[in-house]
């Protein structure tokens, strides 16, 4: 019994002590064409520690910007593995749940406060409805995901509809 109890404590202890190791502040810009959603631009501003790591590791010419080669290095070494985690993006249309297969137009920049921001586009033309939920979170609890306080959701493009949104805590 003591061995079983110790084994159970060992197995479940990793979840007991899980906590985020980095923070993402997210903004989503939905792009419309007439009455149809084209996709969503995601912007993720990272915390100071991750930002410093990316800047020191990938801004090789130390000019405070990421050229094409540096951006490709960040994409290949610090971003693309997020595909295994659905890019922290989960979509629900009715009862159907989907996650992005791919992203487009990855870029990154450094803010005036020396924070890294990833920006990328998720195509949503395959959605069966404009009535959907899009959530950004990390189910592993490695990253804490929050929405920016100012303009967390933006709607752009030609639209003959009035889109609405709400930000709710995922219980």
Short mmCIF file of C-alpha atoms in Angstrom, two decimals:
data_model
loop_
_atom_site.label_atom_id
_atom_site.label_comp_id
_atom_site.label_asym_id
_atom_site.label_seq_id
_atom_site.Cartn_x
_atom_site.Cartn_y
_atom_site.Cartn_z
CA UNK A 1 0.00 0.00 0.00
CA UNK A 2 2.84 2.44 0.78
CA UNK A 3 4.42 1.80 -2.61
CA UNK A 4 1.10 2.35 -4.39
CA UNK A 5 0.48 5.59 -2.49
CA UNK A 6 3.98 6.86 -3.30
CA UNK A 7 3.51 5.93 -6.96
CA UNK A 8 0.18 7.75 -7.13
CA UNK A 9 1.66 10.83 -5.46
CA UNK A 10 4.56 10.76 -7.92
CA UNK A 11 2.28 10.38 -10.94
CA UNK A 12 -0.14 13.13 -9.95
CA UNK A 13 2.26 15.53 -8.28
CA UNK A 14 3.32 17.12 -11.55
CA UNK A 15 -0.25 18.35 -12.05
CA UNK A 16 -0.52 19.51 -8.44
CA UNK A 17 2.42 21.85 -8.83
CA UNK A 18 1.83 22.97 -12.42
CA UNK A 19 2.02 26.67 -13.03
CA UNK A 20 2.66 28.86 -16.04
CA UNK A 21 6.28 29.59 -16.94
CA UNK A 22 5.48 32.37 -19.37
CA UNK A 23 2.69 34.80 -20.13
CA UNK A 24 1.01 35.74 -23.38
CA UNK A 25 -1.18 38.81 -23.87
CA UNK A 26 -3.34 38.17 -26.93
CA UNK A 27 -5.23 40.30 -29.40
CA UNK A 28 -7.40 38.85 -32.18
CA UNK A 29 -8.27 40.78 -35.33
CA UNK A 30 -11.01 39.10 -37.36
CA UNK A 31 -10.89 39.84 -41.07
CA UNK A 32 -14.16 39.85 -43.05
CA UNK A 33 -14.94 39.93 -46.75
CA UNK A 34 -18.56 40.99 -47.21
CA UNK A 35 -20.54 38.72 -44.85
CA UNK A 36 -17.97 35.94 -44.56
CA UNK A 37 -15.11 35.53 -42.13
CA UNK A 38 -11.75 35.20 -43.90
CA UNK A 39 -9.59 34.58 -40.88
CA UNK A 40 -8.05 35.90 -37.71
CA UNK A 41 -4.79 37.72 -37.09
CA UNK A 42 -3.38 36.72 -33.72
CA UNK A 43 -0.91 38.93 -31.89
CA UNK A 44 0.80 37.52 -28.82
CA UNK A 45 2.88 39.78 -26.63
CA UNK A 46 5.19 37.75 -24.42
CA UNK A 47 6.54 38.41 -20.95
CA UNK A 48 9.91 40.06 -20.31
CA UNK A 49 11.83 36.80 -19.75
CA UNK A 50 10.75 35.02 -22.93
CA UNK A 51 11.12 38.26 -24.88
CA UNK A 52 14.70 38.72 -23.65
CA UNK A 53 15.50 35.12 -24.57
CA UNK A 54 14.18 35.55 -28.14
CA UNK A 55 15.91 38.91 -28.60
CA UNK A 56 19.27 37.66 -27.32
CA UNK A 57 19.03 34.38 -29.20
CA UNK A 58 17.70 35.50 -32.58
CA UNK A 59 18.30 39.23 -33.18
CA UNK A 60 21.80 38.33 -34.31
CA UNK A 61 22.73 41.74 -35.70
CA UNK A 62 21.32 43.38 -32.53
CA UNK A 63 19.51 46.08 -34.47
CA UNK A 64 16.25 45.76 -32.49
CA UNK A 65 14.39 44.30 -35.46
CA UNK A 66 14.01 40.89 -37.07
CA UNK A 67 15.04 40.62 -40.70
CA UNK A 68 13.79 37.79 -42.93
CA UNK A 69 16.52 35.33 -41.93
CA UNK A 70 16.13 36.05 -38.21
CA UNK A 71 12.34 35.74 -38.48
CA UNK A 72 12.72 32.38 -40.20
CA UNK A 73 15.02 31.21 -37.39
CA UNK A 74 12.45 32.21 -34.75
CA UNK A 75 9.70 30.52 -36.76
CA UNK A 76 11.67 27.27 -37.10
CA UNK A 77 13.11 27.17 -33.59
CA UNK A 78 10.66 28.94 -31.29
CA UNK A 79 7.26 28.85 -33.01
CA UNK A 80 6.57 25.91 -35.33
CA UNK A 81 6.45 23.39 -32.47
CA UNK A 82 3.24 25.12 -31.35
CA UNK A 83 1.52 23.23 -34.16
CA UNK A 84 1.63 20.22 -31.80
CA UNK A 85 -0.41 22.33 -29.36
CA UNK A 86 -2.87 23.62 -31.99
CA UNK A 87 -1.17 27.03 -31.87
CA UNK A 88 -3.00 27.45 -28.52
CA UNK A 89 -6.08 28.16 -30.67
CA UNK A 90 -9.33 26.25 -30.37
CA UNK A 91 -12.45 26.87 -32.44
CA UNK A 92 -15.99 25.63 -31.91
CA UNK A 93 -18.85 25.91 -34.38
CA UNK A 94 -21.97 24.44 -32.79
CA UNK A 95 -20.85 21.10 -31.35
CA UNK A 96 -17.97 20.72 -33.80
CA UNK A 97 -14.49 21.50 -32.44
CA UNK A 98 -11.60 22.24 -34.77
CA UNK A 99 -8.08 23.56 -34.51
CA UNK A 100 -6.00 25.29 -37.15
CA UNK A 101 -4.00 23.01 -39.44
CA UNK A 102 -1.64 25.78 -40.39
CA UNK A 103 -0.93 29.47 -40.06
CA UNK A 104 0.17 32.09 -42.58
CA UNK A 105 2.33 35.19 -42.58
CA UNK A 106 4.27 34.70 -39.34
CA UNK A 107 6.16 37.78 -38.22
CA UNK A 108 7.47 39.23 -34.99
CA UNK A 109 8.57 42.56 -33.66
CA UNK A 110 9.92 44.20 -30.53
CA UNK A 111 7.72 46.74 -28.72
CA UNK A 112 9.01 49.98 -27.20
CA UNK A 113 9.05 48.12 -23.87
CA UNK A 114 11.33 45.38 -25.34
CA UNK A 115 8.59 42.77 -25.46
CA UNK A 116 8.36 40.28 -28.31
CA UNK A 117 5.11 40.11 -30.27
CA UNK A 118 4.35 37.20 -32.58
CA UNK A 119 1.80 37.98 -35.31
CA UNK A 120 0.26 35.39 -37.63
CA UNK A 121 -2.89 34.68 -39.63
CA UNK A 122 -5.25 31.74 -39.19
CA UNK A 123 -7.50 31.14 -42.23
CA UNK A 124 -11.13 30.55 -41.25
CA UNK A 125 -12.79 30.31 -44.66
CA UNK A 126 -13.68 26.66 -44.00
CA UNK A 127 -16.03 27.52 -41.12
CA UNK A 128 -19.62 26.59 -41.78
CA UNK A 129 -20.94 29.62 -39.90
CA UNK A 130 -19.94 33.08 -38.71
CA UNK A 131 -21.35 32.09 -35.32
CA UNK A 132 -18.36 30.47 -33.65
CA UNK A 133 -16.13 30.54 -30.60
CA UNK A 134 -12.39 31.06 -30.76
CA UNK A 135 -10.35 30.43 -27.63
CA UNK A 136 -6.68 30.98 -26.98
CA UNK A 137 -5.23 28.90 -24.16
CA UNK A 138 -2.51 26.42 -23.32
CA UNK A 139 -4.00 23.21 -21.96
CA UNK A 140 -0.59 22.21 -20.55
CA UNK A 141 -0.52 25.29 -18.28
CA UNK A 142 3.02 26.14 -19.44
CA UNK A 143 1.79 29.48 -20.82
CA UNK A 144 -0.76 31.71 -19.13
CA UNK A 145 -2.87 33.30 -21.86
CA UNK A 146 -4.73 36.57 -21.30
CA UNK A 147 -6.32 39.13 -23.60
CA UNK A 148 -4.93 42.63 -23.86
CA UNK A 149 -6.95 45.19 -21.94
CA UNK A 150 -7.03 47.68 -24.81
CA UNK A 151 -8.72 46.49 -28.04
CA UNK A 152 -8.53 42.75 -27.32
CA UNK A 153 -10.75 41.97 -30.35
CA UNK A 154 -10.91 43.96 -33.57
CA UNK A 155 -13.06 43.48 -36.71
CA UNK A 156 -11.71 44.62 -40.09
CA UNK A 157 -12.62 44.39 -43.76
CA UNK A 158 -15.81 44.83 -45.68
CA UNK A 159 -18.74 43.58 -43.69
CA UNK A 160 -22.49 43.98 -44.03
CA UNK A 161 -22.99 42.49 -40.59
CA UNK A 162 -22.31 43.76 -37.09
CA UNK A 163 -20.07 41.22 -35.39
CA UNK A 164 -20.01 40.99 -31.60
CA UNK A 165 -17.75 39.28 -29.11
CA UNK A 166 -17.40 38.50 -25.45
CA UNK A 167 -14.40 37.40 -23.44
CA UNK A 168 -15.25 34.78 -20.87
CA UNK A 169 -13.18 32.76 -18.46
CA UNK A 170 -12.88 29.12 -19.54
CA UNK A 171 -13.91 27.14 -16.49
#
